[in-house]
Short mmCIF file of C-alpha atoms in Angstrom, two decimals:
data_model
loop_
_atom_site.label_atom_id
_atom_site.label_comp_id
_atom_site.label_asym_id
_atom_site.label_seq_id
_atom_site.Cartn_x
_atom_site.Cartn_y
_atom_site.Cartn_z
CA MET A 1355 7.93 39.60 1.53
CA LYS A 1356 11.43 38.32 2.20
CA LEU A 1357 11.77 35.03 4.05
CA THR A 1358 14.55 32.56 4.73
CA GLY A 1359 14.65 29.40 2.69
CA ALA A 1360 13.48 27.42 5.72
CA GLU A 1361 10.50 29.74 6.17
CA ILE A 1362 9.72 29.45 2.45
CA ILE A 1363 9.57 25.65 2.81
CA ILE A 1364 7.05 25.94 5.63
CA GLU A 1365 4.94 28.50 3.75
CA CYS A 1366 4.91 26.30 0.65
CA LEU A 1367 3.70 23.36 2.74
CA LYS A 1368 0.90 25.54 4.07
CA GLU A 1369 0.03 26.50 0.48
CA GLN A 1370 -0.40 22.81 -0.31
CA GLY A 1371 -2.71 22.28 2.66
CA VAL A 1372 -0.14 20.23 4.60
CA ASN A 1373 -0.80 20.17 8.33
CA VAL A 1374 1.06 16.96 9.24
CA VAL A 1375 4.69 15.98 8.67
CA PHE A 1376 6.78 13.08 9.93
CA GLY A 1377 10.50 13.17 10.46
CA TYR A 1378 13.71 13.29 12.43
CA PRO A 1379 15.94 16.38 12.79
CA GLY A 1380 19.69 16.77 12.33
CA GLY A 1381 22.36 19.34 11.62
CA ALA A 1382 21.65 20.03 7.95
CA ALA A 1383 17.92 20.37 8.66
CA LEU A 1384 18.21 22.61 11.74
CA ASN A 1385 17.01 25.75 10.00
CA ILE A 1386 13.97 23.90 8.65
CA TYR A 1387 13.12 22.62 12.13
CA ASP A 1388 13.63 26.07 13.60
CA ALA A 1389 11.13 27.49 11.13
CA LEU A 1390 8.77 24.61 11.85
CA TYR A 1391 8.94 25.43 15.57
CA LYS A 1392 7.46 28.84 14.85
CA HIS A 1393 4.53 27.25 12.97
CA GLN A 1394 3.88 24.28 15.24
CA ASN A 1395 0.26 25.33 15.72
CA GLU A 1396 -0.31 25.05 11.96
CA ILE A 1397 1.82 22.03 11.06
CA LYS A 1398 2.02 19.10 13.46
CA HIS A 1399 5.33 17.24 13.38
CA TYR A 1400 5.53 13.62 14.53
CA LEU A 1401 8.98 12.56 15.69
CA THR A 1402 9.48 8.85 15.05
CA SER A 1403 12.13 6.55 16.50
CA HIS A 1404 13.76 5.97 13.12
CA GLU A 1405 13.67 7.86 9.81
CA GLN A 1406 12.58 4.77 7.85
CA HIS A 1407 9.38 4.60 9.85
CA ALA A 1408 8.81 8.32 9.40
CA SER A 1409 8.76 7.65 5.66
CA HIS A 1410 6.40 4.69 6.15
CA ALA A 1411 4.15 6.86 8.33
CA ALA A 1412 4.02 9.50 5.57
CA ASP A 1413 3.19 6.72 3.11
CA GLY A 1414 0.44 5.29 5.34
CA TYR A 1415 -0.95 8.77 5.91
CA SER A 1416 -1.15 9.26 2.15
CA ARG A 1417 -2.77 5.89 1.44
CA ALA A 1418 -5.39 6.37 4.16
CA SER A 1419 -6.24 9.98 3.27
CA GLY A 1420 -5.53 10.35 -0.44
CA LYS A 1421 -3.34 13.36 0.38
CA VAL A 1422 0.39 13.80 -0.15
CA GLY A 1423 2.48 12.48 2.75
CA VAL A 1424 5.47 14.57 3.83
CA VAL A 1425 8.67 13.45 5.54
CA PHE A 1426 11.62 15.55 6.79
CA THR A 1427 15.13 14.25 7.44
CA THR A 1428 18.64 15.59 7.73
CA SER A 1429 21.52 14.81 5.35
CA GLY A 1430 23.69 11.71 5.13
CA PRO A 1431 22.34 8.78 7.17
CA GLY A 1432 19.11 10.64 7.87
CA ALA A 1433 18.47 10.78 4.15
CA THR A 1434 19.66 7.24 3.37
CA ASN A 1435 17.45 5.85 6.13
CA ILE A 1436 14.35 6.84 4.14
CA VAL A 1437 15.47 5.18 0.92
CA THR A 1438 13.48 2.03 1.69
CA GLY A 1439 10.39 4.13 2.45
CA ILE A 1440 10.78 6.05 -0.80
CA ALA A 1441 11.20 2.82 -2.78
CA THR A 1442 8.11 1.38 -1.09
CA ALA A 1443 6.05 4.41 -2.12
CA TYR A 1444 7.49 4.33 -5.64
CA MET A 1445 6.60 0.68 -6.25
CA ASP A 1446 3.05 1.20 -5.02
CA SER A 1447 2.45 4.62 -6.65
CA VAL A 1448 2.02 6.59 -3.42
CA PRO A 1449 2.39 10.41 -3.47
CA VAL A 1450 5.03 11.33 -0.88
CA VAL A 1451 7.28 14.41 -0.77
CA ALA A 1452 10.57 13.93 1.08
CA ILE A 1453 12.44 17.07 2.07
CA THR A 1454 16.03 16.38 3.09
CA GLY A 1455 18.68 18.70 4.45
CA GLN A 1456 22.01 18.77 2.64
CA VAL A 1457 25.46 20.14 3.45
CA PRO A 1458 26.11 23.77 2.43
CA THR A 1459 26.76 24.39 -1.26
CA ASN A 1460 30.45 25.19 -0.70
CA LEU A 1461 30.96 21.73 0.85
CA LEU A 1462 29.18 19.72 -1.87
CA GLY A 1463 31.34 17.02 -3.45
CA LYS A 1464 34.02 17.20 -0.78
CA ASP A 1465 33.03 14.16 1.29
CA SER A 1466 31.87 16.53 3.99
CA PHE A 1467 30.46 15.37 7.30
CA GLN A 1468 27.11 13.64 6.70
CA GLU A 1469 27.20 14.27 2.96
CA VAL A 1470 25.69 11.80 0.53
CA ASP A 1471 24.40 12.33 -2.99
CA ILE A 1472 20.81 11.51 -2.05
CA THR A 1473 19.43 12.69 -5.40
CA GLY A 1474 21.78 10.28 -7.16
CA ILE A 1475 20.87 7.48 -4.78
CA THR A 1476 17.11 7.98 -5.17
CA MET A 1477 16.98 8.74 -8.89
CA PRO A 1478 15.71 5.23 -9.79
CA ILE A 1479 13.06 5.19 -7.04
CA THR A 1480 11.47 8.65 -7.34
CA LYS A 1481 9.25 10.15 -10.00
CA HIS A 1482 11.63 13.09 -9.89
CA ASN A 1483 14.07 14.65 -7.47
CA PHE A 1484 15.74 18.01 -6.99
CA ILE A 1485 18.74 19.50 -5.25
CA VAL A 1486 18.21 23.18 -4.41
CA LYS A 1487 21.33 25.35 -4.43
CA ASP A 1488 19.64 28.72 -5.03
CA VAL A 1489 17.10 30.09 -2.57
CA ASN A 1490 15.33 31.93 -5.38
CA THR A 1491 14.26 28.64 -6.98
CA LEU A 1492 13.18 26.99 -3.72
CA ALA A 1493 9.48 27.90 -3.62
CA ASP A 1494 8.78 26.85 -7.18
CA THR A 1495 10.72 23.62 -6.62
CA ILE A 1496 8.57 22.68 -3.61
CA ARG A 1497 5.41 23.48 -5.58
CA ARG A 1498 6.64 21.45 -8.53
CA ALA A 1499 7.40 18.50 -6.24
CA PHE A 1500 3.80 18.37 -5.02
CA GLU A 1501 2.47 18.68 -8.55
CA ILE A 1502 4.65 15.82 -9.82
CA ALA A 1503 3.82 13.59 -6.84
CA GLN A 1504 0.10 13.84 -7.55
CA SER A 1505 -0.13 14.05 -11.33
CA GLY A 1506 -0.46 11.08 -13.67
CA ARG A 1507 0.65 7.94 -11.90
CA PRO A 1508 1.33 9.17 -8.34
CA GLY A 1509 4.66 8.61 -6.65
CA PRO A 1510 7.37 10.01 -4.39
CA VAL A 1511 9.43 13.13 -5.07
CA LEU A 1512 12.54 14.15 -3.11
CA VAL A 1513 13.74 17.73 -2.59
CA ASP A 1514 17.28 18.03 -1.21
CA VAL A 1515 17.97 21.51 0.16
CA CYS A 1516 21.46 22.77 0.97
CA LYS A 1517 21.78 24.16 4.49
CA ASP A 1518 22.98 27.60 3.41
CA VAL A 1519 19.92 27.88 1.15
CA THR A 1520 17.65 27.40 4.16
CA ALA A 1521 19.35 30.39 5.87
CA GLN A 1522 19.41 32.76 2.89
CA TYR A 1523 16.61 35.24 2.15
CA ALA A 1524 14.45 35.50 -0.95
CA GLU A 1525 11.19 37.11 -2.00
CA TYR A 1526 8.19 34.90 -1.32
CA GLU A 1527 4.69 35.35 -2.70
CA ARG A 1528 1.92 32.91 -1.86
CA LYS A 1529 0.44 30.97 -4.79
CA GLU A 1530 -2.53 28.65 -5.04
CA PRO A 1531 -1.65 25.04 -5.85
CA LYS A 1532 -2.15 23.97 -9.45
CA LYS A 1533 -5.23 21.85 -10.00
CA ILE A 1534 -4.24 18.32 -11.01
CA LYS A 1535 -5.90 17.48 -14.30
CA LYS A 1536 -7.23 13.99 -14.93
CA LYS A 1537 -6.60 13.07 -18.55
CA VAL A 1538 -7.78 10.42 -20.99
CA LEU A 1539 -5.11 9.81 -23.62
CA ALA A 1540 -6.87 6.87 -25.29
CA THR A 1541 -8.20 7.69 -28.73
CA GLN A 1542 -11.84 7.44 -29.75
CA GLU A 1543 -10.92 4.54 -32.03
CA GLU A 1544 -9.30 2.63 -29.15
CA ILE A 1545 -12.30 3.24 -26.92
CA GLU A 1546 -14.70 2.05 -29.64
CA LYS A 1547 -12.65 -1.14 -30.16
CA ALA A 1548 -12.71 -1.80 -26.42
CA ILE A 1549 -16.48 -1.33 -26.32
CA GLU A 1550 -16.84 -3.74 -29.23
CA LEU A 1551 -14.72 -6.37 -27.45
CA ILE A 1552 -16.71 -5.99 -24.23
CA ASN A 1553 -20.06 -6.21 -26.02
CA SER A 1554 -19.07 -9.35 -27.94
CA SER A 1555 -17.52 -11.10 -24.96
CA GLN A 1556 -19.31 -14.08 -23.41
CA ARG A 1557 -16.92 -14.58 -20.48
CA PRO A 1558 -15.48 -11.22 -19.38
CA PHE A 1559 -13.28 -11.04 -16.29
CA ILE A 1560 -11.96 -7.96 -14.48
CA CYS A 1561 -8.65 -7.65 -12.66
CA SER A 1562 -8.78 -4.58 -10.44
CA GLY A 1563 -5.57 -2.96 -9.18
CA GLY A 1564 -4.36 -0.08 -7.09
CA GLY A 1565 -5.11 2.42 -9.84
CA VAL A 1566 -8.82 2.07 -9.07
CA ILE A 1567 -8.12 3.33 -5.55
CA SER A 1568 -5.70 6.09 -6.62
CA SER A 1569 -8.20 7.51 -9.08
CA GLU A 1570 -11.14 7.24 -6.64
CA ALA A 1571 -12.92 5.02 -9.16
CA SER A 1572 -14.46 2.36 -6.89
CA GLU A 1573 -18.07 3.44 -7.47
CA GLU A 1574 -17.54 3.48 -11.22
CA LEU A 1575 -15.97 0.02 -11.07
CA ILE A 1576 -18.99 -1.37 -9.22
CA GLU A 1577 -21.35 0.18 -11.78
CA PHE A 1578 -19.29 -1.18 -14.68
CA VAL A 1579 -19.11 -4.67 -13.16
CA GLU A 1580 -22.85 -4.80 -12.59
CA LYS A 1581 -23.62 -3.57 -16.10
CA ILE A 1582 -21.58 -6.28 -17.82
CA ASN A 1583 -22.17 -8.85 -15.02
CA ALA A 1584 -18.48 -9.77 -14.82
CA PRO A 1585 -16.58 -11.46 -12.00
CA VAL A 1586 -13.86 -9.37 -10.36
CA ALA A 1587 -10.55 -10.26 -8.73
CA THR A 1588 -8.12 -7.82 -7.18
CA THR A 1589 -4.38 -7.61 -7.03
CA LEU A 1590 -2.94 -7.10 -3.55
CA MET A 1591 -2.81 -3.34 -4.15
CA GLY A 1592 -6.38 -3.39 -5.39
CA VAL A 1593 -7.85 -4.89 -2.19
CA GLY A 1594 -10.70 -2.67 -1.01
CA GLY A 1595 -11.21 -1.10 -4.42
CA PHE A 1596 -14.11 -3.51 -4.94
CA PRO A 1597 -16.19 -4.73 -1.95
CA SER A 1598 -15.13 -8.20 -0.86
CA THR A 1599 -18.75 -9.00 0.07
CA HIS A 1600 -20.04 -8.34 -3.46
CA PRO A 1601 -21.30 -11.59 -5.06
CA ASN A 1602 -19.12 -11.01 -8.14
CA TYR A 1603 -15.91 -10.75 -6.11
CA THR A 1604 -13.64 -13.78 -6.48
CA GLY A 1605 -10.75 -12.75 -4.20
CA LEU A 1606 -7.06 -12.26 -4.92
CA VAL A 1607 -5.60 -13.25 -8.27
CA GLY A 1608 -2.17 -14.69 -8.98
CA MET A 1609 0.35 -16.42 -6.72
CA HIS A 1610 -1.95 -16.32 -3.69
CA GLY A 1611 -5.12 -16.10 -5.73
CA THR A 1612 -8.21 -18.16 -5.09
CA ARG A 1613 -9.07 -21.02 -7.40
CA ALA A 1614 -12.12 -19.05 -8.55
CA SER A 1615 -9.97 -16.07 -9.57
CA ASN A 1616 -7.19 -18.05 -11.22
CA TYR A 1617 -9.58 -20.41 -12.99
CA ALA A 1618 -11.53 -17.40 -14.25
CA VAL A 1619 -8.37 -15.89 -15.75
CA SER A 1620 -7.64 -19.20 -17.43
CA HIS A 1621 -11.15 -19.61 -18.87
CA CYS A 1622 -12.29 -16.07 -19.67
CA ASP A 1623 -12.52 -14.83 -23.26
CA LEU A 1624 -11.87 -11.20 -22.26
CA LEU A 1625 -9.61 -9.99 -19.46
CA ILE A 1626 -10.01 -6.33 -18.48
CA ALA A 1627 -7.17 -5.07 -16.28
CA VAL A 1628 -8.24 -1.87 -14.55
CA GLY A 1629 -5.44 0.12 -12.92
CA ALA A 1630 -3.28 -2.99 -12.54
CA ARG A 1631 0.25 -3.44 -13.85
CA PHE A 1632 0.45 -7.22 -14.43
CA SER A 1633 3.20 -7.85 -11.89
CA ASP A 1634 5.00 -11.17 -11.80
CA ARG A 1635 3.05 -12.14 -8.65
CA VAL A 1636 -0.16 -11.87 -10.69
CA ILE A 1637 0.80 -13.41 -14.02
CA SER A 1638 3.38 -16.05 -12.95
CA LYS A 1639 4.03 -18.05 -16.16
CA VAL A 1640 3.50 -15.45 -18.87
CA ASP A 1641 2.74 -17.73 -21.83
CA ARG A 1642 0.00 -19.51 -19.85
CA PHE A 1643 -1.64 -16.36 -18.49
CA ALA A 1644 -5.18 -15.78 -19.81
CA PRO A 1645 -4.48 -18.13 -22.75
CA ASN A 1646 -8.00 -17.92 -24.22
CA ALA A 1647 -8.60 -14.22 -23.74
CA LYS A 1648 -8.35 -10.92 -25.49
CA ILE A 1649 -6.85 -8.37 -23.09
CA ILE A 1650 -7.90 -4.78 -22.48
CA HIS A 1651 -5.49 -2.83 -20.29
CA ILE A 1652 -6.71 0.40 -18.66
CA ASP A 1653 -3.92 2.34 -16.96
CA ILE A 1654 -2.74 5.89 -16.47
CA ASP A 1655 0.90 5.02 -17.15
CA PRO A 1656 1.74 4.28 -20.81
CA ALA A 1657 5.02 2.67 -19.67
CA GLU A 1658 3.03 -0.23 -18.19
CA ILE A 1659 1.33 -1.09 -21.48
CA ASP A 1660 2.74 -4.29 -23.00
CA LYS A 1661 5.57 -4.30 -20.43
CA ASN A 1662 4.74 -7.66 -18.86
CA VAL A 1663 1.74 -8.90 -20.86
CA SER A 1664 0.86 -8.15 -24.47
CA THR A 1665 -2.54 -6.50 -24.75
CA ASP A 1666 -5.08 -6.26 -27.56
CA ILE A 1667 -6.43 -2.84 -26.59
CA ALA A 1668 -4.74 -0.28 -24.34
CA LEU A 1669 -6.77 2.56 -22.89
CA VAL A 1670 -4.30 5.02 -21.39
CA GLY A 1671 -5.65 7.61 -18.99
CA ASP A 1672 -7.39 8.21 -15.70
CA VAL A 1673 -9.26 5.06 -14.71
CA LYS A 1674 -12.27 6.92 -13.33
CA GLN A 1675 -12.83 8.88 -16.54
CA ILE A 1676 -12.36 5.84 -18.78
CA LEU A 1677 -14.79 3.72 -16.74
CA LYS A 1678 -17.40 6.49 -17.01
CA ILE A 1679 -17.07 6.38 -20.81
CA LEU A 1680 -17.37 2.59 -20.87
CA ILE A 1681 -20.37 2.57 -18.54
CA GLU A 1682 -22.14 5.02 -20.83
CA ASN A 1683 -21.52 2.98 -23.97
CA VAL A 1684 -21.30 -0.77 -23.28
CA GLN A 1685 -24.35 -2.97 -23.52
CA LYS A 1686 -25.89 -4.49 -20.41
CA LYS A 1687 -25.24 -8.21 -20.23
CA THR A 1688 -28.09 -10.44 -19.07
CA SER A 1689 -26.60 -13.90 -19.67
CA THR A 1690 -25.88 -15.73 -16.41
CA GLU A 1691 -24.06 -18.84 -17.62
CA TRP A 1692 -20.53 -17.45 -17.02
CA ILE A 1693 -21.24 -15.85 -13.66
CA GLU A 1694 -22.96 -19.03 -12.46
CA MET A 1695 -19.80 -20.97 -13.32
CA ILE A 1696 -17.87 -18.47 -11.18
CA TYR A 1697 -20.31 -18.90 -8.30
CA GLU A 1698 -19.84 -22.66 -8.52
CA TRP A 1699 -16.05 -22.32 -8.30
CA LYS A 1700 -16.48 -20.04 -5.30
CA ARG A 1701 -18.73 -22.61 -3.60
CA ASN A 1702 -16.49 -25.57 -4.43
CA TYR A 1703 -13.16 -23.92 -3.59
CA PRO A 1704 -13.65 -21.48 -0.72
CA LEU A 1705 -10.78 -20.14 1.35
CA SER A 1706 -10.53 -22.44 4.34
CA TYR A 1707 -8.38 -23.58 7.24
CA PRO A 1708 -8.48 -26.53 9.68
CA GLN A 1709 -11.36 -26.58 12.16
CA ASP A 1710 -9.42 -28.48 14.80
CA GLY A 1711 -9.74 -26.34 17.90
CA LYS A 1712 -6.26 -24.83 17.53
CA LEU A 1713 -5.46 -21.14 17.22
CA HIS A 1714 -5.18 -20.38 13.52
CA PRO A 1715 -4.22 -16.98 12.09
CA GLN A 1716 -7.06 -17.05 9.58
CA TYR A 1717 -9.53 -17.29 12.46
CA VAL A 1718 -7.85 -14.34 14.17
CA VAL A 1719 -8.27 -12.17 11.06
CA GLU A 1720 -11.90 -13.29 10.63
CA ARG A 1721 -12.67 -12.29 14.22
CA ILE A 1722 -10.90 -8.95 13.84
CA SER A 1723 -13.10 -8.35 10.80
CA ALA A 1724 -16.29 -9.31 12.61
CA LEU A 1725 -15.56 -7.39 15.81
CA THR A 1726 -14.68 -4.21 13.90
CA ASN A 1727 -17.81 -4.51 11.70
CA ASN A 1728 -15.53 -4.85 8.65
CA ASP A 1729 -14.80 -1.13 9.04
CA ALA A 1730 -11.24 -0.87 10.40
CA ILE A 1731 -8.24 0.29 8.43
CA ILE A 1732 -5.86 -2.67 8.24
CA THR A 1733 -2.15 -2.20 7.65
CA THR A 1734 0.15 -5.16 7.30
CA GLU A 1735 3.75 -6.13 7.46
CA VAL A 1736 5.01 -8.46 4.71
CA GLY A 1737 4.73 -12.20 4.44
CA GLN A 1738 2.09 -14.64 5.59
CA ASN A 1739 0.43 -12.02 7.81
CA GLN A 1740 -0.10 -9.86 4.73
CA ILE A 1741 -1.77 -12.62 2.72
CA TRP A 1742 -4.02 -13.73 5.60
CA ALA A 1743 -5.04 -10.10 6.16
CA ALA A 1744 -5.90 -9.69 2.47
CA GLN A 1745 -7.83 -12.96 2.31
CA PHE A 1746 -9.88 -13.12 5.51
CA TYR A 1747 -10.84 -9.51 6.36
CA LYS A 1748 -14.01 -8.34 4.59
CA TYR A 1749 -13.00 -4.99 3.06
CA GLN A 1750 -15.86 -2.69 2.09
CA ARG A 1751 -14.17 0.41 0.70
CA PRO A 1752 -10.95 1.78 -0.79
CA ARG A 1753 -8.08 2.95 1.44
CA GLN A 1754 -9.04 0.35 4.01
CA PHE A 1755 -6.19 -2.09 3.25
CA ILE A 1756 -2.68 -0.62 3.42
CA SER A 1757 0.26 -2.85 2.59
CA SER A 1758 3.64 -2.85 0.86
CA GLY A 1759 3.01 -4.65 -2.40
CA GLY A 1760 5.68 -4.13 -5.01
CA LEU A 1761 8.70 -3.82 -2.73
CA GLY A 1762 7.50 -6.22 -0.04
CA THR A 1763 8.94 -4.17 2.82
CA MET A 1764 9.20 -5.99 6.13
CA GLY A 1765 8.77 -3.43 8.91
CA TYR A 1766 6.36 -1.30 6.88
CA GLY A 1767 3.08 -1.86 8.69
CA PHE A 1768 3.50 -0.24 12.10
CA GLY A 1769 4.78 3.09 10.79
CA ALA A 1770 2.04 3.00 8.17
CA ALA A 1771 -0.54 2.31 10.90
CA ILE A 1772 0.61 5.38 12.83
CA GLY A 1773 0.32 7.51 9.70
CA ALA A 1774 -3.08 6.03 8.82
CA LYS A 1775 -4.47 6.66 12.31
CA ILE A 1776 -3.31 10.28 12.20
CA ALA A 1777 -5.00 10.65 8.81
CA ARG A 1778 -8.21 8.91 9.92
CA SER A 1779 -8.63 9.38 13.66
CA ASP A 1780 -12.29 8.35 13.23
CA LYS A 1781 -11.33 4.78 12.25
CA VAL A 1782 -9.92 1.83 14.15
CA VAL A 1783 -6.45 1.08 12.77
CA ILE A 1784 -4.89 -2.36 13.20
CA ASP A 1785 -1.47 -3.53 12.03
CA ILE A 1786 -1.68 -7.25 11.29
CA ALA A 1787 1.95 -8.22 11.77
CA GLY A 1788 4.37 -11.10 11.87
CA ASP A 1789 6.94 -11.32 14.63
CA GLY A 1790 9.81 -11.11 12.14
CA SER A 1791 8.58 -7.77 10.82
CA PHE A 1792 7.59 -6.43 14.23
CA ARG A 1793 11.17 -6.87 15.46
CA MET A 1794 12.15 -4.33 12.80
CA ASN A 1795 9.74 -1.59 13.84
CA CYS A 1796 8.76 -2.20 17.48
CA GLY A 1797 10.69 0.91 18.54
CA GLU A 1798 7.79 2.92 17.14
CA LEU A 1799 5.79 1.85 20.18
CA ALA A 1800 7.52 4.85 21.76
CA THR A 1801 6.04 7.09 19.06
CA ALA A 1802 2.54 5.68 19.41
CA VAL A 1803 2.62 5.93 23.22
CA HIS A 1804 4.13 9.43 23.31
CA TYR A 1805 1.51 10.88 20.95
CA ASN A 1806 -1.27 8.65 22.32
CA ILE A 1807 -1.99 7.13 18.91
CA PRO A 1808 -4.23 4.13 19.74
CA VAL A 1809 -3.14 1.71 17.04
CA ILE A 1810 -3.42 -2.02 17.65
CA VAL A 1811 -0.74 -4.51 16.62
CA ALA A 1812 -2.26 -7.95 16.00
CA LEU A 1813 0.93 -9.98 16.16
CA LEU A 1814 0.62 -13.38 14.44
CA ASN A 1815 3.59 -14.81 16.30
CA ASN A 1816 4.88 -18.10 14.91
CA GLY A 1817 8.49 -17.70 16.05
CA VAL A 1818 9.81 -17.96 12.49
CA LEU A 1819 10.12 -15.97 9.29
CA GLY A 1820 6.88 -17.56 8.18
CA MET A 1821 6.72 -17.00 4.44
CA VAL A 1822 10.40 -17.78 3.92
CA ARG A 1823 10.03 -20.94 6.02
CA GLN A 1824 6.94 -21.85 3.96
CA TRP A 1825 9.00 -21.66 0.76
CA GLN A 1826 11.78 -23.68 2.39
CA ASP A 1827 9.19 -26.29 3.35
CA LEU A 1828 7.49 -26.47 -0.06
CA PHE A 1829 10.36 -25.83 -2.48
CA TYR A 1830 13.69 -26.30 -0.63
CA GLY A 1831 13.39 -29.78 0.87
CA LYS A 1832 12.56 -28.52 4.39
CA ARG A 1833 16.03 -27.02 4.83
CA PHE A 1834 15.12 -24.29 7.32
CA SER A 1835 18.17 -22.10 6.96
CA GLN A 1836 18.17 -19.03 9.27
CA THR A 1837 14.39 -18.69 9.52
CA THR A 1838 13.84 -19.75 13.14
CA LEU A 1839 13.47 -16.82 15.57
CA ASP A 1840 14.12 -18.72 18.81
CA ARG A 1841 15.11 -15.63 20.78
CA PRO A 1842 13.65 -12.77 22.83
CA PRO A 1843 11.75 -10.55 23.33
CA ASP A 1844 8.60 -11.32 25.23
CA PHE A 1845 6.32 -9.06 23.18
CA VAL A 1846 3.83 -8.46 25.98
CA LYS A 1847 6.58 -7.30 28.33
CA LEU A 1848 8.09 -5.23 25.51
CA ALA A 1849 4.76 -3.45 24.98
CA GLU A 1850 4.47 -2.78 28.70
CA ALA A 1851 8.05 -1.47 28.83
CA TYR A 1852 7.09 1.17 26.27
CA GLY A 1853 3.94 2.05 28.20
CA ALA A 1854 1.61 0.24 25.81
CA PHE A 1855 -0.98 -2.45 26.62
CA GLY A 1856 0.11 -6.06 26.04
CA ILE A 1857 -2.09 -9.16 25.79
CA ARG A 1858 -1.14 -12.75 24.99
CA VAL A 1859 -3.52 -15.19 23.31
CA THR A 1860 -2.83 -18.91 22.96
CA SER A 1861 -6.25 -20.45 22.26
CA PRO A 1862 -9.28 -19.64 20.08
CA ASP A 1863 -11.56 -18.99 23.04
CA GLU A 1864 -9.35 -16.07 24.13
CA VAL A 1865 -9.44 -14.28 20.78
CA ASP A 1866 -12.66 -12.26 21.04
CA SER A 1867 -12.04 -10.98 24.55
CA ALA A 1868 -8.50 -9.89 23.64
CA ILE A 1869 -9.64 -8.00 20.55
CA LEU A 1870 -12.47 -6.32 22.48
CA LYS A 1871 -10.07 -5.31 25.28
CA ALA A 1872 -7.74 -3.78 22.70
CA LEU A 1873 -10.59 -1.91 21.02
CA GLU A 1874 -11.80 -0.58 24.36
CA ALA A 1875 -8.35 0.32 25.71
CA GLY A 1876 -8.03 3.55 23.74
CA ARG A 1877 -4.24 3.31 23.75
CA PRO A 1878 -1.49 1.54 21.78
CA THR A 1879 -1.90 -2.22 22.21
CA VAL A 1880 0.01 -5.32 21.18
CA ILE A 1881 -1.92 -8.61 21.05
CA ASP A 1882 0.54 -11.51 20.88
CA PHE A 1883 -1.34 -14.33 19.10
CA VAL A 1884 0.84 -17.42 19.49
CA ILE A 1885 0.40 -19.62 16.41
CA ASP A 1886 2.13 -22.69 14.99
CA LYS A 1887 5.37 -22.24 13.08
CA ASP A 1888 4.15 -24.36 10.18
CA GLU A 1889 0.97 -22.46 9.38
CA LYS A 1890 0.75 -21.88 5.62
CA ALA A 1891 -0.52 -18.95 3.58
CA LEU A 1892 -2.53 -20.84 0.97
CA PRO A 1893 -3.44 -21.20 -1.81
CA ILE A 1894 -0.08 -20.67 -3.51
CA VAL A 1895 1.05 -21.07 -7.11
CA PRO A 1896 4.61 -22.45 -7.26
CA PRO A 1897 7.04 -19.92 -8.76
CA GLY A 1898 7.05 -20.11 -12.55
CA ALA A 1899 3.96 -22.32 -12.76
CA PRO A 1900 0.72 -21.36 -14.57
CA ILE A 1901 -1.70 -19.66 -12.18
CA ASP A 1902 -4.23 -22.50 -12.42
CA GLU A 1903 -1.71 -24.98 -10.96
CA ILE A 1904 -2.45 -24.33 -7.30
CA ILE A 1905 -1.31 -25.77 -3.98
CA ASP A 1906 -4.04 -25.48 -1.34
#
């Protein structure tokens, strides 16, 4: 049958099982939105207050559900406003498809109204991108975008569609989506060498990253860990991929890693990185990272092998499949000497904070964890709030912790919370935020209220840019340049102005009742937890120092 390009876009989304999109309309996307109007009972569109947060909502939707997130924008500023969201998804390997309107083909390259070369702009931050100038190639381009976003190492793909293409007609025939194949590229020889290293190791240690979550390999990781009786730390992106209540879990590793995790890296004889990319926030000083260890790196992306850390064995392929092979072939370890040393470090150096009767953010996160039965989906902004959320909530499963890791995007968490709640309406969703980040995205209260999306913002309000101030305190001689936020708004009144529920908390004995009120409210809620401006996210490894040189 013959359809317009805009109708073909909608039909291709339906082929891919898409029933939710986020976005913001404009002139170059009008035909797409007109076609969407006719299919509004099949595809629900969420209109955000800003395109950036539409892209974050698509990202959060994807991370919470495991599906591809979709965002629509118009050309020019509509498209450039999602660049930060695309970069966020790219750094954290999140499958998102962005469909942007573009000026008509006859106006390309003429500095036309609202024209930008969005494919050129986003080339470094997408897995691939396309500009569609021929309606006859449109359907296959959309299908290819979804395939690329999901295959191998996931990531964002952008499809820029000229306005005249969305109005032109072409033949359309429905096709079933291609099944994404999970591959193991590691050779039998490499696998056998890895098995030999694991079997001969006396002090194995596992660093679990976001790839464990992307490949749905959490159960296999638990089985592998218990077979070789190894301690496990996670990167920030790996939080939730291994249960934080498991006795072998040592916490975060790296700059904000626990002493148990960082000491384990420094003393292990075998480091197994599973779906982790050895970012600078994990390894810190490269020549002092895992100095006594052989290193096995398991990752789906061959470009990550030996990029930041030299490895002894690289197993390239789908983490889930590789772990299954290892589980089948490695020997069960019964020695307890190494794991008992880990337990002792955990006992001697637990995460802690002052017990002085003041309102501390760590206590807030602990109570959120307890009062949600460790079962909520937690999104975060970026900074101290992010670290406290990763450290003090007890995560039980993958896709429970959603945060901007690689790019460190302030303003990410609220849009992501909206997307996550839409993906998982059965779960409580809480954005643990700092006031600096919340200033960047608070306009999305209008979105949450309009669509009655009952997300909770737990605002850890210290009146400063907390993490930047912390660095100024520790490493810049207490020169607090431009990090004090001594200005409006009153966040409770702001919430009420948008039609949301606002609560202020200033003491520990108010925490539980405020959280319970928010959970029972059934509508968007902001809890303004007023904390001290000099709270620290600890432990921390000074930049450039070995990861066992820790300030806590």
